[in-house]
Short mmCIF file of C-alpha atoms in Angstrom, two decimals:
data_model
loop_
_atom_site.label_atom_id
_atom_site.label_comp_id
_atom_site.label_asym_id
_atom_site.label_seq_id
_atom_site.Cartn_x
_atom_site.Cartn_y
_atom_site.Cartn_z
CA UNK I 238 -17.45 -71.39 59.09
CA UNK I 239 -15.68 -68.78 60.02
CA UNK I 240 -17.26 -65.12 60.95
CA UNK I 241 -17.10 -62.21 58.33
CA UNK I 242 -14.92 -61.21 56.48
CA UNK I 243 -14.90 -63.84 53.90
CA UNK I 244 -11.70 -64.95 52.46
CA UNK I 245 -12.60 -63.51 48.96
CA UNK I 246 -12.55 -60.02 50.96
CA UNK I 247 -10.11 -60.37 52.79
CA UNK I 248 -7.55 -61.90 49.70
CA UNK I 249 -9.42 -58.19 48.33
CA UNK I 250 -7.81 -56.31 50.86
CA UNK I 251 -4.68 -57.41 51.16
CA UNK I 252 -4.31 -57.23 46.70
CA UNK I 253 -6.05 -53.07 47.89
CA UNK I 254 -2.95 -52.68 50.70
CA UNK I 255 -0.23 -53.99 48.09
CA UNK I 256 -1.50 -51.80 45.25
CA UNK I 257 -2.37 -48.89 47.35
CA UNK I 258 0.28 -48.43 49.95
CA UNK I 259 3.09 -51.14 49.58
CA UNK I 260 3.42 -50.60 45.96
CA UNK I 261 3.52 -46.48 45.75
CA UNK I 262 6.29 -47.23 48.29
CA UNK I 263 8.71 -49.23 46.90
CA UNK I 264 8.11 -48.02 43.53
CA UNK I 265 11.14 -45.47 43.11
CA UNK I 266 13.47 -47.43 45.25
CA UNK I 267 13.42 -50.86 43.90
CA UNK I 268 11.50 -51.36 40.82
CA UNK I 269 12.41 -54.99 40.85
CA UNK I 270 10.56 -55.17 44.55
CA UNK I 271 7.67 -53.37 42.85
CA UNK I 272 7.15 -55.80 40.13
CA UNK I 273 7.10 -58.46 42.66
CA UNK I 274 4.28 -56.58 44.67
CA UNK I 275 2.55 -56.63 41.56
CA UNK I 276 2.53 -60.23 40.65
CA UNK I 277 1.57 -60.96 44.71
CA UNK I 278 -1.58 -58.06 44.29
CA UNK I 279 -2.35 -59.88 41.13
CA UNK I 280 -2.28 -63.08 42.65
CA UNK I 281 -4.87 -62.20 45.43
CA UNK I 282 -7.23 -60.89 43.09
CA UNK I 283 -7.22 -64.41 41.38
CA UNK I 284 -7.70 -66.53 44.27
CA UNK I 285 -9.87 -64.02 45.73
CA UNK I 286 -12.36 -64.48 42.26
CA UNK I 287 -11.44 -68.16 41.89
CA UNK I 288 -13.27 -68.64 45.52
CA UNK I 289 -16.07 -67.26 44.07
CA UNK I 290 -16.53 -69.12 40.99
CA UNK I 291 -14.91 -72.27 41.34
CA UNK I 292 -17.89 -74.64 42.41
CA UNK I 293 -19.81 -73.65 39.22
CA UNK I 294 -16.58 -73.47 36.68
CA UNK I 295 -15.86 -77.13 38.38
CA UNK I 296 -19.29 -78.67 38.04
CA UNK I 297 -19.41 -77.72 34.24
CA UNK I 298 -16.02 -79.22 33.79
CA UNK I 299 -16.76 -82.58 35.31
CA UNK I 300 -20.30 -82.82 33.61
CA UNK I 301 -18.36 -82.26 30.09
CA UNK I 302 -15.73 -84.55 31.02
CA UNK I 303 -18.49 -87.29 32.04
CA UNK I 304 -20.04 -86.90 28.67
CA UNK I 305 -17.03 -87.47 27.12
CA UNK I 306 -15.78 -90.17 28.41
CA UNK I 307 -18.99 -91.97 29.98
CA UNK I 308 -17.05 -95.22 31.13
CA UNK I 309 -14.57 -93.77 33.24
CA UNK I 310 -16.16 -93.35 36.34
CA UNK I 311 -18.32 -95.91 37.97
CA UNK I 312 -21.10 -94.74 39.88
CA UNK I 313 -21.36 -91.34 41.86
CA UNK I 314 -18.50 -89.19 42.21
CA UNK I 315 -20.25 -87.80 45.73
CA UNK I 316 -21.22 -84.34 46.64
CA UNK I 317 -18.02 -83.17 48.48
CA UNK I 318 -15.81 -80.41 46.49
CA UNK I 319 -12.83 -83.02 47.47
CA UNK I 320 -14.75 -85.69 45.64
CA UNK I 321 -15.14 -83.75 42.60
CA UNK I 322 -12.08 -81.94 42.46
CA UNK I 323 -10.68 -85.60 42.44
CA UNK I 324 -13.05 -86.72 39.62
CA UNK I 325 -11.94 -83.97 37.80
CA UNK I 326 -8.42 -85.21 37.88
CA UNK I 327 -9.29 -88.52 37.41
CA UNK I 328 -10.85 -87.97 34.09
CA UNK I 329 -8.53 -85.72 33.07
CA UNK I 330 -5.55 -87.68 33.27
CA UNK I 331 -7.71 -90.36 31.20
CA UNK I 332 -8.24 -87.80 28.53
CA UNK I 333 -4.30 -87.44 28.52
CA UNK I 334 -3.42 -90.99 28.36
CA UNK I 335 -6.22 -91.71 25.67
CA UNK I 336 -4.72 -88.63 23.76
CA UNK I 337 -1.90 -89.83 24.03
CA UNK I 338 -1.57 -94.03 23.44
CA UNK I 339 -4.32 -95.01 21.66
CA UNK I 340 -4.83 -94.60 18.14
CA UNK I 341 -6.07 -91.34 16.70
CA UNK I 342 -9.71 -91.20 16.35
CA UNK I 343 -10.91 -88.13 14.64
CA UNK I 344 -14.59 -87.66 15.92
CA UNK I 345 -13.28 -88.20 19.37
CA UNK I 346 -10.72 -85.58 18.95
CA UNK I 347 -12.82 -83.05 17.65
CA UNK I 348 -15.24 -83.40 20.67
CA UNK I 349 -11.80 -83.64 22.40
CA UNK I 350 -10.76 -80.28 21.41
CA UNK I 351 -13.69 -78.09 21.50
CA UNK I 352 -14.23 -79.65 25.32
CA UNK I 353 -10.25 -78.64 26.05
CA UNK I 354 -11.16 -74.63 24.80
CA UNK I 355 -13.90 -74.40 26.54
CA UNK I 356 -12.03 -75.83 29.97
CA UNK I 357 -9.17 -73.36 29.30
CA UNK I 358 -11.74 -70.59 28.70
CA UNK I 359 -13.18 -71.29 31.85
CA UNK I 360 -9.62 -71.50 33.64
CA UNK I 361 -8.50 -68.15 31.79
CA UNK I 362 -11.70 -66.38 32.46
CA UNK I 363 -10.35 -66.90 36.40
CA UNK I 364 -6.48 -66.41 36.12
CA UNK I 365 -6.37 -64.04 33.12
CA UNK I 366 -9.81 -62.07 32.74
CA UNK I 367 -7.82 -59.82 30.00
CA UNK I 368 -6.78 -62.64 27.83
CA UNK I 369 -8.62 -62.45 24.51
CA UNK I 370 -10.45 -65.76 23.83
CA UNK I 371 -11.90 -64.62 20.10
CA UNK I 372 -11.44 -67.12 17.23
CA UNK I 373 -11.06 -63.73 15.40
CA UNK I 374 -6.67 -63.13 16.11
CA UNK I 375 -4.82 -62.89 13.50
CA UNK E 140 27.90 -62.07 45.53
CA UNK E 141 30.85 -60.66 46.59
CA UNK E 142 31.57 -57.87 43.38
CA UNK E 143 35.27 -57.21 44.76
CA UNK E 144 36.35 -60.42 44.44
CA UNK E 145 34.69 -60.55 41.03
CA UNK E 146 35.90 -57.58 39.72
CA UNK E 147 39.64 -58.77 41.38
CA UNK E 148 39.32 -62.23 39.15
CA UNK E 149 38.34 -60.57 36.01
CA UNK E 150 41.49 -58.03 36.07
CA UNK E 151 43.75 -61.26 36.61
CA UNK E 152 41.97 -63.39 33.82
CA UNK E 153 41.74 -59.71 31.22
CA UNK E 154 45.56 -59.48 32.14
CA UNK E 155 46.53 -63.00 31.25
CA UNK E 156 44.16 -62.99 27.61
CA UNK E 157 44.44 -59.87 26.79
CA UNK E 158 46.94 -56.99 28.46
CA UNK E 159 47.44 -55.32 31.55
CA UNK E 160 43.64 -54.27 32.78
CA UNK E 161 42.35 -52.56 35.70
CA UNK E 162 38.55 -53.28 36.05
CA UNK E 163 36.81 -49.41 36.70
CA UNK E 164 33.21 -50.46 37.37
CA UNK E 165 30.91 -53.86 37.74
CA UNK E 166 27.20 -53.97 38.43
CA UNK E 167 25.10 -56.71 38.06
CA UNK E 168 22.43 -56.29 35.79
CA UNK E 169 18.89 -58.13 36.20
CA UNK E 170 17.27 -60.72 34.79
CA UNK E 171 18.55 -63.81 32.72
CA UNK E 172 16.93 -66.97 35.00
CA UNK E 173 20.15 -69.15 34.67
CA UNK E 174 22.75 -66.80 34.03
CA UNK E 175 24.70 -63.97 36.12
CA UNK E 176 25.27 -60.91 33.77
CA UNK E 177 26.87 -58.39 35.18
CA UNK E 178 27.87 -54.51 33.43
CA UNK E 179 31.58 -53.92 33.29
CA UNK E 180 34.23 -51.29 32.76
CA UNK E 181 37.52 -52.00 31.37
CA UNK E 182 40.58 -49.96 30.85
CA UNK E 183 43.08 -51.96 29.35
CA UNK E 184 46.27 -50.91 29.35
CA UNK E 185 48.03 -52.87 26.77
CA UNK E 186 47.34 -55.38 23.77
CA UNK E 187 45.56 -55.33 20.60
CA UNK E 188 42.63 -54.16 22.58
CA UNK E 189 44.02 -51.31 24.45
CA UNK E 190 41.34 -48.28 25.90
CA UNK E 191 38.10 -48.54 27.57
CA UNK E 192 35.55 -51.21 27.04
CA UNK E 193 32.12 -51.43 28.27
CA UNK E 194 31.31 -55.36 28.22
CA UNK E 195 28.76 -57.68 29.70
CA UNK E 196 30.55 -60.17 31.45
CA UNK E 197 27.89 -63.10 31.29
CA UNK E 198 28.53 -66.06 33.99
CA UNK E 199 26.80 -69.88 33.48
CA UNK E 200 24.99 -69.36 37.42
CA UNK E 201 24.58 -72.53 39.96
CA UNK E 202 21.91 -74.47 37.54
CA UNK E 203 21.68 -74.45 34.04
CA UNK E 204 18.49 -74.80 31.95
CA UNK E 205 17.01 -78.01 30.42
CA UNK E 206 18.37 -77.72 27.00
CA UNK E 207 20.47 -74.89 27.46
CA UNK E 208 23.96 -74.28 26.09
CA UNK E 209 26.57 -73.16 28.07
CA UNK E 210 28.66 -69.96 28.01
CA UNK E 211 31.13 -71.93 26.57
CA UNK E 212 29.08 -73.40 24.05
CA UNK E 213 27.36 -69.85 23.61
CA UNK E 214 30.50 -68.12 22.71
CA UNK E 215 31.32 -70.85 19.66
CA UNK E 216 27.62 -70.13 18.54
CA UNK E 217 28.02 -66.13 18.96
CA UNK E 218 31.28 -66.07 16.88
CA UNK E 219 29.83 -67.98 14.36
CA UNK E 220 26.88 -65.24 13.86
CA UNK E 221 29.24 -62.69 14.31
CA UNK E 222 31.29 -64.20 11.21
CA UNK E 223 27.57 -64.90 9.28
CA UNK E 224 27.49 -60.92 9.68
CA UNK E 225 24.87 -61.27 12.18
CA UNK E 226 24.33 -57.75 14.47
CA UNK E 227 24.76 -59.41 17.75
CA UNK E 228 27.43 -58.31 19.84
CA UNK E 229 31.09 -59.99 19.75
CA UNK E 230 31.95 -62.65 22.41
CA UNK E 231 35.57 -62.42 24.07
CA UNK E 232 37.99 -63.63 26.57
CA UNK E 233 35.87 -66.92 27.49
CA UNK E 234 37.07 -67.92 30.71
CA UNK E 235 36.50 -70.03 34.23
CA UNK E 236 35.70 -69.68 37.26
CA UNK E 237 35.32 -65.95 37.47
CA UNK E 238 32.04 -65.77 39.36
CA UNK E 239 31.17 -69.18 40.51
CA UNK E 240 33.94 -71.72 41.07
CA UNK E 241 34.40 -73.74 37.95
CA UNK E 242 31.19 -71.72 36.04
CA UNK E 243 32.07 -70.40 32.49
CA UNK E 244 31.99 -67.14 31.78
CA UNK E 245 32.20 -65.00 28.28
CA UNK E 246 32.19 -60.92 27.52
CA UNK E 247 29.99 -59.17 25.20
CA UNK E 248 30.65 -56.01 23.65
CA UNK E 249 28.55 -53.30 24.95
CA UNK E 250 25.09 -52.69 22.57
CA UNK E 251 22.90 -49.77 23.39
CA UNK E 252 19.25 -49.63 23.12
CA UNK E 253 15.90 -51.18 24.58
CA UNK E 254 15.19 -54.73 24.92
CA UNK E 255 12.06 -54.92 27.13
CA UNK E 256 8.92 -55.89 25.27
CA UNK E 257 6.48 -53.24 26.04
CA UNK E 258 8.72 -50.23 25.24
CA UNK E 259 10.21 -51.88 21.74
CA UNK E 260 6.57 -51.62 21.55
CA UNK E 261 5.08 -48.44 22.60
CA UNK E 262 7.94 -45.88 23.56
CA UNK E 263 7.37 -43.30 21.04
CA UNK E 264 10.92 -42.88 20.30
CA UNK E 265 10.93 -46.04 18.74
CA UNK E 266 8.23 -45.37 16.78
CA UNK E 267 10.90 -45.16 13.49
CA UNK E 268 12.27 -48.09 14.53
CA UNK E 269 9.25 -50.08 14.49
CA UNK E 270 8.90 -49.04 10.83
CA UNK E 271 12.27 -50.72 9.90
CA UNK E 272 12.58 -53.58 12.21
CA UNK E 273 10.76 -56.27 10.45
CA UNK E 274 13.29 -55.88 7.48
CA UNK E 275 16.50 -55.15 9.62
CA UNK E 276 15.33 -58.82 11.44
CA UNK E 277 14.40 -61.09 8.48
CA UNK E 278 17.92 -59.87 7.44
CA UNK E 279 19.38 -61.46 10.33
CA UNK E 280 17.53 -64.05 10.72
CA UNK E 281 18.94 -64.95 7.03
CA UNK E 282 21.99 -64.74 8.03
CA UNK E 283 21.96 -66.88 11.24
CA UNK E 284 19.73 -68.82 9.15
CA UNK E 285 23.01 -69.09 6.57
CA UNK E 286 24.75 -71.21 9.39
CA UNK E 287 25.26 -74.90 7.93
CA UNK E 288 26.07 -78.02 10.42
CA UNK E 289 28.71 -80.01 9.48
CA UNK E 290 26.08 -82.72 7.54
CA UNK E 291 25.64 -79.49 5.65
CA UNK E 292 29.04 -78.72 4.93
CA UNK E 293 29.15 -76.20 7.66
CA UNK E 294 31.54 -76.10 10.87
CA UNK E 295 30.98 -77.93 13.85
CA UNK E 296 30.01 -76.03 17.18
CA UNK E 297 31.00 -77.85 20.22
CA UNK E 298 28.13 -78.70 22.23
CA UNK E 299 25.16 -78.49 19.62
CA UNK E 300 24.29 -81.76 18.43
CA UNK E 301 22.22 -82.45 15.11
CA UNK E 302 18.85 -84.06 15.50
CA UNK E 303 18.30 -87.61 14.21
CA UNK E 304 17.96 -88.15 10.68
CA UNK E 305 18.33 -84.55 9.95
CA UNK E 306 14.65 -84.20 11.17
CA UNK E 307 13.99 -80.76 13.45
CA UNK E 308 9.93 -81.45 13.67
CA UNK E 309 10.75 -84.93 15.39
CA UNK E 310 13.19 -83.69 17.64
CA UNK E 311 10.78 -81.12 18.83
CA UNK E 312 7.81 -83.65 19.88
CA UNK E 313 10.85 -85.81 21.26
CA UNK E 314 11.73 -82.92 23.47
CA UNK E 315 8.24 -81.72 24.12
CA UNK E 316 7.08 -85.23 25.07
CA UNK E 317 9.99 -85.37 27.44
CA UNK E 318 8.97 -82.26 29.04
CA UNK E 319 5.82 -83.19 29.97
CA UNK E 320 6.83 -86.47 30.65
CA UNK E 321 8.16 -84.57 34.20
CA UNK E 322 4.97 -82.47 34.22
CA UNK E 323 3.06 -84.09 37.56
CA UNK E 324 -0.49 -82.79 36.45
CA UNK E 325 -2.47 -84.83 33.58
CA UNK E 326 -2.87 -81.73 30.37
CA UNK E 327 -4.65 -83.33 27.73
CA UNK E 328 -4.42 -80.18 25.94
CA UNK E 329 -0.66 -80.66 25.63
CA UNK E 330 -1.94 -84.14 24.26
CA UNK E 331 -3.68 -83.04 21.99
CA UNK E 332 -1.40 -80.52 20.25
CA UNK E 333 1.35 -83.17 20.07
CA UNK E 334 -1.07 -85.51 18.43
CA UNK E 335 -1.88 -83.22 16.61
CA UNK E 336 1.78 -82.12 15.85
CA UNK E 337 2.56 -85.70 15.30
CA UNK E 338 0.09 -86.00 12.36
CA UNK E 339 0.94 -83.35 10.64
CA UNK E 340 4.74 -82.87 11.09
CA UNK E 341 6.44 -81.43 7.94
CA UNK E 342 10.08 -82.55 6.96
CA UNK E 343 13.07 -80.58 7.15
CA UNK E 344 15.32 -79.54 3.35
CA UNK E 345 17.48 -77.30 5.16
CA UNK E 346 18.78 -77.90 8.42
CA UNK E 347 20.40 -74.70 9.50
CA UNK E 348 21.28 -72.39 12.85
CA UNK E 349 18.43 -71.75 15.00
CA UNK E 350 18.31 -68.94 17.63
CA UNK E 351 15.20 -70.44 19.25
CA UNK E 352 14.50 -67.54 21.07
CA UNK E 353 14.46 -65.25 18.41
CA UNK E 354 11.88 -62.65 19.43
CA UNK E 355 10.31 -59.31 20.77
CA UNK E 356 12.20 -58.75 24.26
CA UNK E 357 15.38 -60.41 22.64
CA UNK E 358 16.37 -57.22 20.64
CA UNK E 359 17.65 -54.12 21.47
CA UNK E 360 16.47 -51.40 19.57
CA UNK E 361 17.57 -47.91 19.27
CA UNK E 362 15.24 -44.60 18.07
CA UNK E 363 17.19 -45.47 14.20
CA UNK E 364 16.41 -49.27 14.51
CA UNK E 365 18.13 -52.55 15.46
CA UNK E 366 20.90 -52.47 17.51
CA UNK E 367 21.60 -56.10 17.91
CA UNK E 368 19.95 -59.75 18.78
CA UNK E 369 20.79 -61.21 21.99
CA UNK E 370 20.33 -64.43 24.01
CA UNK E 371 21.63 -67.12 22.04
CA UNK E 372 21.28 -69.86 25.28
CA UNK E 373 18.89 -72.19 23.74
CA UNK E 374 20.61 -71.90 20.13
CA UNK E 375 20.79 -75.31 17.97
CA UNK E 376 20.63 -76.84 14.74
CA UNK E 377 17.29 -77.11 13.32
CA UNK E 378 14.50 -75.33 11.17
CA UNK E 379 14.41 -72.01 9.48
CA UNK E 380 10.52 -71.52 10.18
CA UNK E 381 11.29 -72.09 14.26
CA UNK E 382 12.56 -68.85 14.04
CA UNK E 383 9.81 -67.48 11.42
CA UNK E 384 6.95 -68.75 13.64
CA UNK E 385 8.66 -67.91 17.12
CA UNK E 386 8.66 -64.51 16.77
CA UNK E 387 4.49 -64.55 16.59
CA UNK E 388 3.94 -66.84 19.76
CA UNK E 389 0.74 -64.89 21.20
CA UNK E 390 2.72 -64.34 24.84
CA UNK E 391 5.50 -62.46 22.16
CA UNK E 392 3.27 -59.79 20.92
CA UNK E 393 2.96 -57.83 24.27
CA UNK E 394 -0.61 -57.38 23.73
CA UNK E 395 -0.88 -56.30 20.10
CA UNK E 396 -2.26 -59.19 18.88
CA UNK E 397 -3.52 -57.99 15.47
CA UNK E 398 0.20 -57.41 14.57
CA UNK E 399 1.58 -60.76 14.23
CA UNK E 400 5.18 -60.43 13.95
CA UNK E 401 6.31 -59.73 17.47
CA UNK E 402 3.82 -56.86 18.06
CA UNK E 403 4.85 -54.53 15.68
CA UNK E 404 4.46 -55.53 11.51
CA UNK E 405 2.58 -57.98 9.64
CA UNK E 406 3.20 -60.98 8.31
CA UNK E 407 3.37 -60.38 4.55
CA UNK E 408 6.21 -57.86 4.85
CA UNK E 409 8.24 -59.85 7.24
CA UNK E 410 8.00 -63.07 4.97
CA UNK E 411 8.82 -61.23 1.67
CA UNK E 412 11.82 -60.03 3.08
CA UNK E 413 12.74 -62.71 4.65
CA UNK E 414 12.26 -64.64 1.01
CA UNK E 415 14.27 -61.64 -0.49
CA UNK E 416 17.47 -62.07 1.87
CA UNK E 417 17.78 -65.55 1.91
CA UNK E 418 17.03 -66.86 -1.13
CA UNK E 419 14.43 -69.17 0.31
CA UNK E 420 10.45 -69.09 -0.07
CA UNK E 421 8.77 -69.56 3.31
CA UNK E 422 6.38 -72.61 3.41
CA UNK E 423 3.12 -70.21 5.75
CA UNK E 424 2.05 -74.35 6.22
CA UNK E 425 5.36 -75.19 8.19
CA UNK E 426 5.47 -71.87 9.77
CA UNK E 427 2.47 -72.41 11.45
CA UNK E 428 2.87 -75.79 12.52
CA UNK E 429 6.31 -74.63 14.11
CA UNK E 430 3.89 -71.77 15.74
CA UNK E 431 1.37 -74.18 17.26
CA UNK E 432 4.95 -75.98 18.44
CA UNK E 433 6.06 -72.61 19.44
CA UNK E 434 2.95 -72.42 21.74
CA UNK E 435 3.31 -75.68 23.21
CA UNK E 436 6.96 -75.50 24.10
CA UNK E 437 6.39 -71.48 25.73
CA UNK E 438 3.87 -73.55 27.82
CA UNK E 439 5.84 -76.32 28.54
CA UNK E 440 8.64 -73.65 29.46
CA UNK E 441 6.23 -72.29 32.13
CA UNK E 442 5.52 -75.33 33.50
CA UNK E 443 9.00 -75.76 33.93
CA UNK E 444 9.63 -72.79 35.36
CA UNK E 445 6.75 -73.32 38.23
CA UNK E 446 8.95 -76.70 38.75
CA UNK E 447 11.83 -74.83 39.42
CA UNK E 448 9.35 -73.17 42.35
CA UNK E 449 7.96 -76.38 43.66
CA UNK E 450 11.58 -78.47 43.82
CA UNK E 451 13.05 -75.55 46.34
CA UNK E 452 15.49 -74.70 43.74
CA UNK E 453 14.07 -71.12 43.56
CA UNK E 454 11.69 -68.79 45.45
CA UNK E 455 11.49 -66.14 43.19
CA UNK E 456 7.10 -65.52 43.51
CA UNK E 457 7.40 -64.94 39.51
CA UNK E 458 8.07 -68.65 38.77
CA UNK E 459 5.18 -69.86 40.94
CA UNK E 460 2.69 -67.28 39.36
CA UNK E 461 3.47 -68.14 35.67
CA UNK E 462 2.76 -72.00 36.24
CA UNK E 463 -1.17 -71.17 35.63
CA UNK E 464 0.02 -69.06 32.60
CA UNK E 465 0.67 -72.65 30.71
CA UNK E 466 -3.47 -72.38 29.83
CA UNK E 467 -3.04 -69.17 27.83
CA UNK E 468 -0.40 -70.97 25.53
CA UNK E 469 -2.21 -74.29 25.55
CA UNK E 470 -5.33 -72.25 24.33
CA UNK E 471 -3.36 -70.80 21.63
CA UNK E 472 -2.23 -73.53 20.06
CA UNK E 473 -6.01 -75.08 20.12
CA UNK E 474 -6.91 -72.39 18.17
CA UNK E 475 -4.13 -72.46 16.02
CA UNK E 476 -4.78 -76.06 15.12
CA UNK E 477 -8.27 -75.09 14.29
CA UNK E 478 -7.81 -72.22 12.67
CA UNK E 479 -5.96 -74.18 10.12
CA UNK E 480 -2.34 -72.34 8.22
CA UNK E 481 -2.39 -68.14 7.46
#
């Protein structure tokens, strides 16, 4: 463990000096450049929020993905984040392939579906905070 | 890049196609991901096209995209609308070799106005514009849309093959399923919406032209409307409603999501006059199964592009950061399947 600052502060401060002082800089010159500095401030302030979020959003998504397919995983999947993050993958790659070769099963793929919004909800609430997840669009 | 050289290789080639021509200016101009476009002044000093031009010369670059036509093939399709009565700038002097050794390379006739999403948008200049638009384009899109293949009685155009059995919706999974057959991470969402896709896929009565990228971003629009369509690289035969349903893919609205057709009119409007110009009623069941399609594929497309970031073959930081933008299309086209047709 390393001593303060966190990495969630400093990813923070580095997405503050590219907005703040790199950007401003570069604007007029090279607007190309700029754009560039945008995506990389952007880009901290994701990792910096996925850090602080992750082990939640990633326990949620493996305890839906157990329910839904129960026989998948024998056993424990084990308390490290490497463990679960592997779980994860695991069952979501089963998802895919039962998606995609066996025969459709309509009860399944309802529970399918409304398991797959919520996951991307969760992912979006991370990478895109601004994207609108209402059922309401036209 | 060396421009000199450029600039030295298009007077020779202008000279030999078209008259005596001494190249006054060449600037490259940004963005196109597979393509070097570059602005160009020409006085030409002899020939049917004598005087100054201001063209786009428009070069294939070192890789071309997966399922991606030439600028060879580009400047049969291009012609074509142009002779359809499409409002998309000419295509002349196709030659080789003129920026990258053995790389095709086209010009287009100069077309003023603004192409970038957000200012077609919101510039208030174009506020008149926005009024007209959705006519002006379901005019041209009946008129690319007017563009027969040859099983149609049309013309062939070199390098645009018809799908199998006449059927666009099958060609799409086929290609889909392809794509994310390279795609390294499991996404059952993708799964799902070609399942879902699958089950539902609705036949096709009139093969046709298909811009395929037909959308907000791909126009350039002027304060008293359209000024022309542009980007015809991933043109082919296939269905009307690809078009019809492209232009309302979510990521294609810039943000005004409660206007449907590419940010800026409604649906109703668009659809009528699209009915009205081409003679054809639009089917809202098929266009929104080619919008859930439209979805997957705009996904599919950034996964690709992220691809194109992890295999070395670019290191541009805006192909690695729109890999995690897959999940906003993949979303879309959940709801879209649940929402059920318009």
């Amino acid at each position: 463990m390393q001593y303060a600052p966190d990495a969630p502060t400093l990813l923070s401060a580095v997405a503050d000096f590219l907005s703040n002082d790199l950007r401003p800089a570069v604007k007029k010159a090279d607007p190309a450049l700029a754009f560039r500095v945008l995506i990389a401030e952007s880009l901290c302030r994701i990792v910096a929020g996925e850090l602080q979020s992750e082990d939640m959003l990633d326990l949620m998504e493996l305890s839906r993905l157990q329910e839904l397919l129960p026989d998948v995983i024998d056993g424990d999947v084990g308390r490290s984040r490497t463990e679960r993050v592997a779980a994860i993958g695991t069952l979501n790659a089963a998802l895919a392939a039962r998606l995609r070769d066996d025969p459709p099963d309509p009860a399944f793929d309802a529970l399918a579906i409304d398991h797959l919004r919520q996951a991307l909800r969760e992912k979006l609430m991370v990478t895109n905070p601004r994207f609108d997840a209402a059922d309401t669009i036209e | 890049m060396d421009l000199h050289a450029i600039a030295e290789r298009v007077a020779a080639h202008l000279t030999a196609v078209a008259g005596p021509t001494r190249v006054a200016g060449l600037e490259p101009l940004a963005g196109g991901a597979c393509q070097d476009n570059f602005v160009v002044d020409l006085d030409i000093q002899g020939g049917p096209d004598v005087g100054d031009h201001r063209v786009v010369l428009r070069s294939d670059g070192s890789a071309l995209l997966d399922g991606t036509l030439s600028r060879r093939e580009e400047f049969g399709v291009i012609n074509a609308a142009v002779a359809a009565g499409v409002r998309t700038p000419r295509a002349r002097w196709l030659g080789r070799g003129l920026v990258q050794e053995d790389a095709w390379a086209l010009f287009l006739d100069w077309a003023p106005g603004v192409a970038i999403g957000r200012k077609v948008l919101r510039d208030p200049d174009l506020a008149g514009a926005r009024e007209t638009l959705a006519d002006e384009l379901a005019g041209e899109l009946a008129r690319i849309h007017s563009i027969r293949p040859p099983s149609c009685g049309g013309a062939d155009l070199p390098g645009l093959p018809e799908p199998a059995g006449g059927d666009a919706a099958a060609a799409a999974i086929a290609s889909a399923r392809r794509m994310l057959q390279t795609v390294p991470e499991p996404h059952p969402a993708m799964e799902l919406c070609l399942r879902w896709l699958a089950q539902n896929a609705p036949p096709t009565p009139r093969l046709c032209l298909a811009h395929r990228d037909f959308r907000t971003g791909n126009f350039l629009v002027t304060a008293p409307g359209l000024s022309a369509v542009l980007d015809w690289e991933f043109s082919g035969w296939g269905a009307p409603e690809e078009d019809l349903a492209w232009i309302s893919v979510r990521d294609w609205r810039f943000g005004n999501l409660d206007r449907p057709i590419g940010g800026f009119a409604e649906r109703d409007p668009f659809y009528a006059a699209y009915e009205a110009a081409s003679g054809h009623a639009v089917d809202r069941r098929v266009v929104h199964w080619w919008e859930v399609m439209g979805n997957l594929r705009w996904g599919l497309g950034c996964l690709a592009q992220l691809a194109r970031y992890s295999s070395g073959q670019t290191r541009d930081l805006e192909m690695v950061a729109i890999g995690r933008r897959a999940a906003e299309m993949e979303y879309e086209a959940l709801r879209l399947i649940q929402r059920g047709d318009f």
